CSV table of C-alpha atoms in Angstrom, one decimal:
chain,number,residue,atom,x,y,z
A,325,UNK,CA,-5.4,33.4,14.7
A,326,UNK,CA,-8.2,33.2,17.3
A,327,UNK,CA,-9.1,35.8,19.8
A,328,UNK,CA,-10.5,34.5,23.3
A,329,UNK,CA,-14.1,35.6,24.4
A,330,UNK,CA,-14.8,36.5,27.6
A,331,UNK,CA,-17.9,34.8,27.8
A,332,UNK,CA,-16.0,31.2,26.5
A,333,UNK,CA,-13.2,31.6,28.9
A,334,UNK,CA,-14.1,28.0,29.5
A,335,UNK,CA,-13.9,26.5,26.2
A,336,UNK,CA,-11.5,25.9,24.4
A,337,UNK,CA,-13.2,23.5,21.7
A,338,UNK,CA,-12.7,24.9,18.0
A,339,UNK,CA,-14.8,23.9,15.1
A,340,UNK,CA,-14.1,24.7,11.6
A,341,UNK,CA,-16.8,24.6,8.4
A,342,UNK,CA,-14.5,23.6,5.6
A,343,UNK,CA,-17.0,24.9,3.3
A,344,UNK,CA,-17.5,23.4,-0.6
A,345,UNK,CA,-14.6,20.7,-0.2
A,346,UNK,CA,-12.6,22.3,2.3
A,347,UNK,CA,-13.8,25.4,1.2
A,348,UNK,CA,-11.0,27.3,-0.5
A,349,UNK,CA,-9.9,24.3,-2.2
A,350,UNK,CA,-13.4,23.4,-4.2
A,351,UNK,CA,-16.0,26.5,-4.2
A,352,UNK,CA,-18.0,25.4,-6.6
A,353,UNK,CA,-21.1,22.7,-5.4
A,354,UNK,CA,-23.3,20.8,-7.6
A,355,UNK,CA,-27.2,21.2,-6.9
A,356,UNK,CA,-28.7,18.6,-5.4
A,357,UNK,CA,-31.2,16.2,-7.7
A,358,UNK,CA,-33.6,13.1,-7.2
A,359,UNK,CA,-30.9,11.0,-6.4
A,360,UNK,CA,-29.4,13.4,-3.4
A,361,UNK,CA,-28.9,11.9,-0.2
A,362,UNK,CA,-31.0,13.5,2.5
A,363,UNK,CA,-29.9,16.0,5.1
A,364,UNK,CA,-31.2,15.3,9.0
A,365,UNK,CA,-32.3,17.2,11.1
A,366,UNK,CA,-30.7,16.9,14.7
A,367,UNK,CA,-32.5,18.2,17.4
A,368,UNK,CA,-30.0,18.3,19.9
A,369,UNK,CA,-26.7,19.6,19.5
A,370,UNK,CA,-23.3,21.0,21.2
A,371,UNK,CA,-24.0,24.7,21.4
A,372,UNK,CA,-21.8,26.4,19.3
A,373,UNK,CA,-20.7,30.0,18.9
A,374,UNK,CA,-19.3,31.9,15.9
A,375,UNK,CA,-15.7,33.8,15.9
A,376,UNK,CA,-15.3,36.3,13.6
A,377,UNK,CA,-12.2,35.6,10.5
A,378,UNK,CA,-9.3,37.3,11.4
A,379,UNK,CA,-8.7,40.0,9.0
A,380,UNK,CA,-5.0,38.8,8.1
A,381,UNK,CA,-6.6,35.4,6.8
A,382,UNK,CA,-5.8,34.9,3.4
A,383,UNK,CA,-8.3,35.0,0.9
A,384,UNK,CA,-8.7,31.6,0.1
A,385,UNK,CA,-9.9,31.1,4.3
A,386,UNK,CA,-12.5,33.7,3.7
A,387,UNK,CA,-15.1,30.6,3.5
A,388,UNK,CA,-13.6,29.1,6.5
A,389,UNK,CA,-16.0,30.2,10.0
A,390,UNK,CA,-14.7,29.4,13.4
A,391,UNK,CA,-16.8,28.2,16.6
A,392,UNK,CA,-16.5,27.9,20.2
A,393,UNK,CA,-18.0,25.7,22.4
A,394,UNK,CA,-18.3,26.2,26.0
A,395,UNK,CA,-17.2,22.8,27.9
A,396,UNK,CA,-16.8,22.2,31.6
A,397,UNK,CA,-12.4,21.9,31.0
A,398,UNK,CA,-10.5,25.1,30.7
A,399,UNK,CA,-7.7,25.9,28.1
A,400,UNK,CA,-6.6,27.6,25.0
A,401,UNK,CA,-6.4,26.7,21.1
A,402,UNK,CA,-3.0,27.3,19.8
A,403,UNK,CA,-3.5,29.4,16.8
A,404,UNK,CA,-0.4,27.5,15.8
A,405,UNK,CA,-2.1,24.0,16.2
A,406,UNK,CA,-5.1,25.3,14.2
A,407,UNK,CA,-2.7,26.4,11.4
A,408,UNK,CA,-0.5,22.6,10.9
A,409,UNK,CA,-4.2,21.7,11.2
A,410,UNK,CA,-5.8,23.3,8.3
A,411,UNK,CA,-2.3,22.8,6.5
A,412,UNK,CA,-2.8,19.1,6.7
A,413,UNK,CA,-6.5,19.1,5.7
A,414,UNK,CA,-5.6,21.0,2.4
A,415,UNK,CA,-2.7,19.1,1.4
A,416,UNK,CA,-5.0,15.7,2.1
A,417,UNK,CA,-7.8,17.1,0.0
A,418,UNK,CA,-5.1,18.3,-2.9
A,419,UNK,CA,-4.1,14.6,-3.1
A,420,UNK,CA,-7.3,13.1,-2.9
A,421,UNK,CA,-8.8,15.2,-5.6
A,422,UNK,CA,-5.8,16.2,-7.9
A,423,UNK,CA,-3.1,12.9,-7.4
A,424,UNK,CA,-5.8,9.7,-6.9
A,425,UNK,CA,-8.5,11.7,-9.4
A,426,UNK,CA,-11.4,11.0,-6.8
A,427,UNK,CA,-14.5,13.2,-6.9
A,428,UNK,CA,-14.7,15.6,-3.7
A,429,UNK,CA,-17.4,14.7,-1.5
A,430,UNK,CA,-19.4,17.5,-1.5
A,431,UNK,CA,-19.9,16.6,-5.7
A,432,UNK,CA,-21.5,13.5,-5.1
A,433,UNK,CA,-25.1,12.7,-5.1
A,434,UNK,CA,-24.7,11.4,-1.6
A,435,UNK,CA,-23.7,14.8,0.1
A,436,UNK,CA,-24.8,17.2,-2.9
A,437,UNK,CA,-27.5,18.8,-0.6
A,438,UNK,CA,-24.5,19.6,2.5
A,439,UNK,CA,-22.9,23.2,1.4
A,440,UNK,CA,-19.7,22.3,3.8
A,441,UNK,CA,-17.5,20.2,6.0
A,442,UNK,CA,-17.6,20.7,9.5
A,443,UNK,CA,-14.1,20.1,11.2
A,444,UNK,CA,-15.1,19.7,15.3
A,445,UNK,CA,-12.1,19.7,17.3
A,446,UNK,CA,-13.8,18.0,20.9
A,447,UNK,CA,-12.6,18.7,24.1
A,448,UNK,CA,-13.2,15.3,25.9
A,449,UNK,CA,-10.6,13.7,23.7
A,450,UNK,CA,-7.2,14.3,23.2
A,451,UNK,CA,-6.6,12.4,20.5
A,452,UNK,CA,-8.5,10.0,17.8
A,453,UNK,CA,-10.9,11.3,15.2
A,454,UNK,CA,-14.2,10.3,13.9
A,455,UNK,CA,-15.8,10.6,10.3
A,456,UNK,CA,-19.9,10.4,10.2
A,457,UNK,CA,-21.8,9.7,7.1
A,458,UNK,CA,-25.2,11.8,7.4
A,459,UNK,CA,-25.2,14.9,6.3
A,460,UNK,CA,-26.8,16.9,9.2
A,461,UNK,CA,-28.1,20.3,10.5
A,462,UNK,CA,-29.5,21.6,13.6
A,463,UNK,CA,-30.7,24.5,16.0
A,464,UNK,CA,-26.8,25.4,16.4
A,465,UNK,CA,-25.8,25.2,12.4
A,466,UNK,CA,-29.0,25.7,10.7
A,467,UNK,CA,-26.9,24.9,6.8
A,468,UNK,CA,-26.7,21.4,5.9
A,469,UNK,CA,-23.5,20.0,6.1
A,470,UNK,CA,-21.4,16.6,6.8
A,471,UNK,CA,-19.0,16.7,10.0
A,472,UNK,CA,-15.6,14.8,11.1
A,473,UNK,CA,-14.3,15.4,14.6
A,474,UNK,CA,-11.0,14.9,16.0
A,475,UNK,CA,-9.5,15.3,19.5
A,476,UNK,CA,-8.9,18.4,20.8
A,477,UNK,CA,-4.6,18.2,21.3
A,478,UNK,CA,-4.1,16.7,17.8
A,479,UNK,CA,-1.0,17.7,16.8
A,480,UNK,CA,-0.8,17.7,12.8
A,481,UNK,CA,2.9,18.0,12.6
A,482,UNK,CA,2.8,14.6,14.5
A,483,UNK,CA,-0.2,12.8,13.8
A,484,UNK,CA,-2.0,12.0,10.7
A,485,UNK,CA,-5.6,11.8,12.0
A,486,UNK,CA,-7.2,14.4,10.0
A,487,UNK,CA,-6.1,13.3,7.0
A,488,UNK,CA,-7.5,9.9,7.7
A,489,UNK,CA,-11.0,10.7,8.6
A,490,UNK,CA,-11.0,13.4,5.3
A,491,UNK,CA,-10.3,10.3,3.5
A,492,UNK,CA,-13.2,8.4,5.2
A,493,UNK,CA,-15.6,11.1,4.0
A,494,UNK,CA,-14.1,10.7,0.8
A,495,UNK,CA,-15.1,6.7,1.6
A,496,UNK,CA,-18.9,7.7,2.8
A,497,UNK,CA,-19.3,9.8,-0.3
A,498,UNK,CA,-18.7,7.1,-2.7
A,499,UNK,CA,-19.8,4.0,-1.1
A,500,UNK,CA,-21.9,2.4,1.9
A,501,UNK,CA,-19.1,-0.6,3.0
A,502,UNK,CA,-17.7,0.5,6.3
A,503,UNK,CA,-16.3,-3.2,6.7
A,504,UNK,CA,-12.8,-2.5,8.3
A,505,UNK,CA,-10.2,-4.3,6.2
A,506,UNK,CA,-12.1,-1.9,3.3
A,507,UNK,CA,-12.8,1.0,5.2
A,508,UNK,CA,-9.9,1.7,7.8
A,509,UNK,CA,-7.3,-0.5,5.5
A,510,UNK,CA,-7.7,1.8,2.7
A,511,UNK,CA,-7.9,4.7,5.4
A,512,UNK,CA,-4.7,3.5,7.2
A,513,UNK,CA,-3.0,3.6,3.3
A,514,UNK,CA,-4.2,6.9,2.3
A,515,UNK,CA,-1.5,7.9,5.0
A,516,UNK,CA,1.3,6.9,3.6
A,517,UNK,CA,0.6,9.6,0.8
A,518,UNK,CA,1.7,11.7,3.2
A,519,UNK,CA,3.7,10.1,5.4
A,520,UNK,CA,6.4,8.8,2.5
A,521,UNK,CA,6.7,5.2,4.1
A,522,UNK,CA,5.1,3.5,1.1
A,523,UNK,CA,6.0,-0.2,0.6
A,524,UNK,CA,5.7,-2.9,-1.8
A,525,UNK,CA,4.2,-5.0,1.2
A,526,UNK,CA,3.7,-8.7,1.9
A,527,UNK,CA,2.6,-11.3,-0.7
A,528,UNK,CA,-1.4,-11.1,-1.8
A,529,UNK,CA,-3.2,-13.9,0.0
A,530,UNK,CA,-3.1,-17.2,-2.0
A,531,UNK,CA,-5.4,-19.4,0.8
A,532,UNK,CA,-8.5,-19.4,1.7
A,533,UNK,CA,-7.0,-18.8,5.6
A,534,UNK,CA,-5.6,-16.2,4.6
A,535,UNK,CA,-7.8,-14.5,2.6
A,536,UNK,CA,-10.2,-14.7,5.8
A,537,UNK,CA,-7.8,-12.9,7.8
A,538,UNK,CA,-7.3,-10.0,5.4
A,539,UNK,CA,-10.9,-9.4,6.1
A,540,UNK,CA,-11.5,-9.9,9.2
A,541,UNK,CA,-8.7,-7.1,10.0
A,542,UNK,CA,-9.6,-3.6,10.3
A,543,UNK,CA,-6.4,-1.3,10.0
A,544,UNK,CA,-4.4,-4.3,9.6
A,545,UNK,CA,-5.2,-4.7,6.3
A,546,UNK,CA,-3.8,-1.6,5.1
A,547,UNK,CA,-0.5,-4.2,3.4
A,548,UNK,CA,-2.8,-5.8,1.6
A,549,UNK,CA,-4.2,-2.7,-0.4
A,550,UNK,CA,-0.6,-1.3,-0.5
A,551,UNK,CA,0.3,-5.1,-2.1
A,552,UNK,CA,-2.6,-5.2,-4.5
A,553,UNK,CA,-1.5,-1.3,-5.8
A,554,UNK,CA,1.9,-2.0,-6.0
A,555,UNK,CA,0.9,-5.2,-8.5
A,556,UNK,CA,-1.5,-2.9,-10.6
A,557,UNK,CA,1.0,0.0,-10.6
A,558,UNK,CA,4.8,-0.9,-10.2
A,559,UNK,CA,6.5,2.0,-11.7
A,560,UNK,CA,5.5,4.3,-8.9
A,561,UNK,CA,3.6,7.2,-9.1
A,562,UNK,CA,5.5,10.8,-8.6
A,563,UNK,CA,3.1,13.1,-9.3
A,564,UNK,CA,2.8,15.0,-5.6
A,565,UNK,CA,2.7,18.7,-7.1
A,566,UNK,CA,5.6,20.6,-6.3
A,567,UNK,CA,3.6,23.2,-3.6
A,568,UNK,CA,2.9,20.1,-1.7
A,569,UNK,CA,6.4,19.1,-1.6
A,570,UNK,CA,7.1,22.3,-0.5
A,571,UNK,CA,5.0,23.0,2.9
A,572,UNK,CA,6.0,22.5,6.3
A,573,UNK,CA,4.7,22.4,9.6
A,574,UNK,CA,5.4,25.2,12.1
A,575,UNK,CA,8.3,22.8,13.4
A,576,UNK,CA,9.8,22.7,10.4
A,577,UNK,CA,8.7,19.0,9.3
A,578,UNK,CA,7.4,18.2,5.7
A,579,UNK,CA,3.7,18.2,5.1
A,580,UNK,CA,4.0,15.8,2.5
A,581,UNK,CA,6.8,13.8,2.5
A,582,UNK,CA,6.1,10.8,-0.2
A,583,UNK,CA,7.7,11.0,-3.5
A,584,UNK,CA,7.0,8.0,-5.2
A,585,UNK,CA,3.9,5.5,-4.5
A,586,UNK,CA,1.5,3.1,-5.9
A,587,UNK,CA,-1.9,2.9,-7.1
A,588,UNK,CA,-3.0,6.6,-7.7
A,589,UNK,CA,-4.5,5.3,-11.2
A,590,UNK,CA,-6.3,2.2,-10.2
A,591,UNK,CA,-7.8,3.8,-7.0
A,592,UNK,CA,-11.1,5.7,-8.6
A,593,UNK,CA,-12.2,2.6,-10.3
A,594,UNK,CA,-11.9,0.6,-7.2
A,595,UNK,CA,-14.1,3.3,-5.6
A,596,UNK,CA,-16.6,3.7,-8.6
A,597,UNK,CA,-17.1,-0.8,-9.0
A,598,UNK,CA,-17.6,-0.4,-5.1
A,599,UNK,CA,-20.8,2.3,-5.5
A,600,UNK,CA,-21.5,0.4,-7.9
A,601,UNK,CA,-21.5,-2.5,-5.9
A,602,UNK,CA,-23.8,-0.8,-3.5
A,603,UNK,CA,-26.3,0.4,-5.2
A,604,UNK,CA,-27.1,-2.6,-6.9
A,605,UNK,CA,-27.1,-4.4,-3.5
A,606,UNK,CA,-29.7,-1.7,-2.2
A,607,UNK,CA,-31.8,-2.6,-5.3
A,608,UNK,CA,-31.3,-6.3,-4.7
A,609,UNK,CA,-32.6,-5.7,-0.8
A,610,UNK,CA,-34.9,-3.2,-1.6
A,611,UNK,CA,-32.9,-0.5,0.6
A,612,UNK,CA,-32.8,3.3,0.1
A,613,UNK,CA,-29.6,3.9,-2.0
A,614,UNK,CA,-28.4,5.8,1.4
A,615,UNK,CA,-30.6,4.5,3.7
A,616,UNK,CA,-28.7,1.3,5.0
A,617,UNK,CA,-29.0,0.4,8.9
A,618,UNK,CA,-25.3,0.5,10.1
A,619,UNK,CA,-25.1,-3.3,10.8
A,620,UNK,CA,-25.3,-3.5,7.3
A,621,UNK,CA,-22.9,-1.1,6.3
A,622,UNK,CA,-20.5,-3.2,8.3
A,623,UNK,CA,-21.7,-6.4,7.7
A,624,UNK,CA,-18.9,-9.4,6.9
A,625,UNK,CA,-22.0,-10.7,5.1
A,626,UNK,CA,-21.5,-8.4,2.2
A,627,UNK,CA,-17.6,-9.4,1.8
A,628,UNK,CA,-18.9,-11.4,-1.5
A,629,UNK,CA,-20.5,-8.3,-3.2
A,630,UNK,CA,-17.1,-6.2,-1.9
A,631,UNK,CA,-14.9,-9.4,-3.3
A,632,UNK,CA,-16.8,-9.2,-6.7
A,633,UNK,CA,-16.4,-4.9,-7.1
A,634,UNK,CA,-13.0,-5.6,-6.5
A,635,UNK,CA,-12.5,-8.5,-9.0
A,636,UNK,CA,-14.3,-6.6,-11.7
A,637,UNK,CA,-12.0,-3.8,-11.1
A,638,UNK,CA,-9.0,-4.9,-11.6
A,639,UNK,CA,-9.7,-7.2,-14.4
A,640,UNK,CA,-11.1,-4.1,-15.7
A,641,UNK,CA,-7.7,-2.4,-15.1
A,642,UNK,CA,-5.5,-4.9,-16.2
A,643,UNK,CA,-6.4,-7.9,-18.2
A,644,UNK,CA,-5.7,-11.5,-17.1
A,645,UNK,CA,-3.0,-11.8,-19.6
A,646,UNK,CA,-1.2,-8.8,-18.0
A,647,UNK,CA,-1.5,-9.5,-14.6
A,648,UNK,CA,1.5,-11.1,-12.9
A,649,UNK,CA,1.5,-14.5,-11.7
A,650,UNK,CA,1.0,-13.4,-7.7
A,651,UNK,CA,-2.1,-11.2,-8.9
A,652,UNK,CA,-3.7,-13.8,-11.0
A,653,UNK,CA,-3.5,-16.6,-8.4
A,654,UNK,CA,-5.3,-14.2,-5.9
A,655,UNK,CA,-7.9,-13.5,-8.3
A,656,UNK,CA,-8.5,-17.3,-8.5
A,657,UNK,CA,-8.5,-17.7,-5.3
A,658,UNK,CA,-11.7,-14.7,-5.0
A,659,UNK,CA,-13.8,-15.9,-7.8
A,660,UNK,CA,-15.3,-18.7,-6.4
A,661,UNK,CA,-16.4,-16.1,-3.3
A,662,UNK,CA,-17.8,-13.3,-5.4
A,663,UNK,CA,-21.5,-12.3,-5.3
A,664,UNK,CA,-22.6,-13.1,-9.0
């Protein structure tokens, strides 16, 4: 719960440090070495005041630190907002690190020097979210640290932003492609490990035209990647601890409500050929490992190198002779578009 100060009668903007992977959930962080990202140094920055931890907090919120900021719109932050909020966030990072296997943020040389994740919650938005990629500190927070914001009404119970921008900095952690049918399709699928909606979606493309238009989508192409896992993966994955299964929003509606989906297993080497991808790319063009401009980051340009991670993971994962007839007519169609 937060108590209002006098002095912030104004504000109504909460931030919460999520420290070492959402804090309670991974404490320990790596220290950083020569191939660390860097951590900016911003010299402007939303002034930002600290509220103590309530003293009923459990233990495992003892990391957590709550701020303030004093904006020109008045209004309150439900306590019980805050909580589906944080609820959310945990369960996300559970599934993230425990159910798809991926290495937290935080443990990768990327973001080894940030000591937390800053959760902003803004007050000129209501909803949305945003995930950056630097990690950051300033007059205000003087600890490195990476940040995601997200409107200031987002209601958890109803809305699945926060767990999609974690999943982007899971995204910016392992690789530098921000091209949307990669970035926000695989974004708008990590949803539907909580959501429960999971599908065994539309046939893989098998034209060039239609190839093109997978990636030229942005969240669109979320039925592709939910295609492509169901192909790899079509027994289903039920493996959503039981404590997830069990935690409910304040109105009464399951935090995680999947049972069975696709691709858990096949996931982390998708994101390790993509590093892969990029780093060798960097070399190639003679770019800091994590010093791309952000055109290129987002480039369609790069859709061959993205095309060729992806080919050599799932041959990796399952052999031509294994792959069914849909999957091996796709990967047909990619090899002649693959950055050798």
């Amino acid at each position: 719960m937060i108590k209002h100060l006098s002095s912030f009668q104004r504000g109504w903007v909460a931030l919460l440090m999520l420290c070492a992977m959402m804090g309670w959930l991974t404490p320990v962080v790596a220290q950083p070495h020569s191939e660390a990202g860097e951590c900016y140094y911003l010299q402007r920055d939303t002034p930002l005041d600290v509220l103590a931890n309530e003293p009923d907090h459990a233990d495992y919120l003892d990391s957590v630190h709550f701020f303030i900021e004093a904006v020109d719109q008045g209004g309150t932050l439900s306590a019980t907002r805050l909580d589906d909020l944080e609820v959310q966030l945990k369960a996300a990072d559970v599934i993230y690190r425990e159910v798809l296997e991926l290495t937290p943020p935080l443990l990768m040389p990327r973001y080894q020097r940030a000591d937390f994740i800053m959760v902003i919650l803004r007050a000129d938005q209501s909803r949305g979210g945003q995930a950056y990629d630097e990690v950051v500190r300033s007059p205000t927070v003087p600890d490195c640290h990476i940040r995601m914001a997200l409107g200031g009404q987002v209601n958890a119970a109803g809305n699945l932003t926060p767990a999609h921008e974690l999943f982007h900095l899971y995204q910016n952690a392992h690789m530098m492609f921000k091209q949307g049918w990669v970035y926000e399709g695989l974004a708008r699928w990590s949803e539907s490990l909580l959501r429960g909606d999971a599908q065994e979606g539309h046939a893989l493309p098998a034209t060039v035209e239609a190839l093109e238009e997978v990636m030229q989508a942005s969240y669109g192409a979320a039925p592709f990647w939910q295609r492509l896992f169901y192909l790899l993966d079509s027994k289903e994955d039920s493996s959503i601890p039981k404590e997830l299964q069990d935690k409910h929003y304040h109105d009464g509606s399951q935090v995680v409500a999947v049972s069975e989906f696709y691709g858990s297993a096949f996931l982390p080497l998708l994101f390790t050929s993509l590093n892969e991808a990029g780093a060798a790319l960097a070399h190639h063009e003679q770019w800091p490992v994590y010093g791309w401009a952000e055109a290129e980051q987002r480039s369609l340009r790069h859709n061959g190198v993205i095309l060729s991670a992806l080919h050599h993971a799932v041959s990796t994962y399952m052999p031509i002779a294994d792959q069914p007839d849909e999957l091996r007519v796709f990967m047909q169609l990619i090899e002649p578009k693959i950055d050798r």
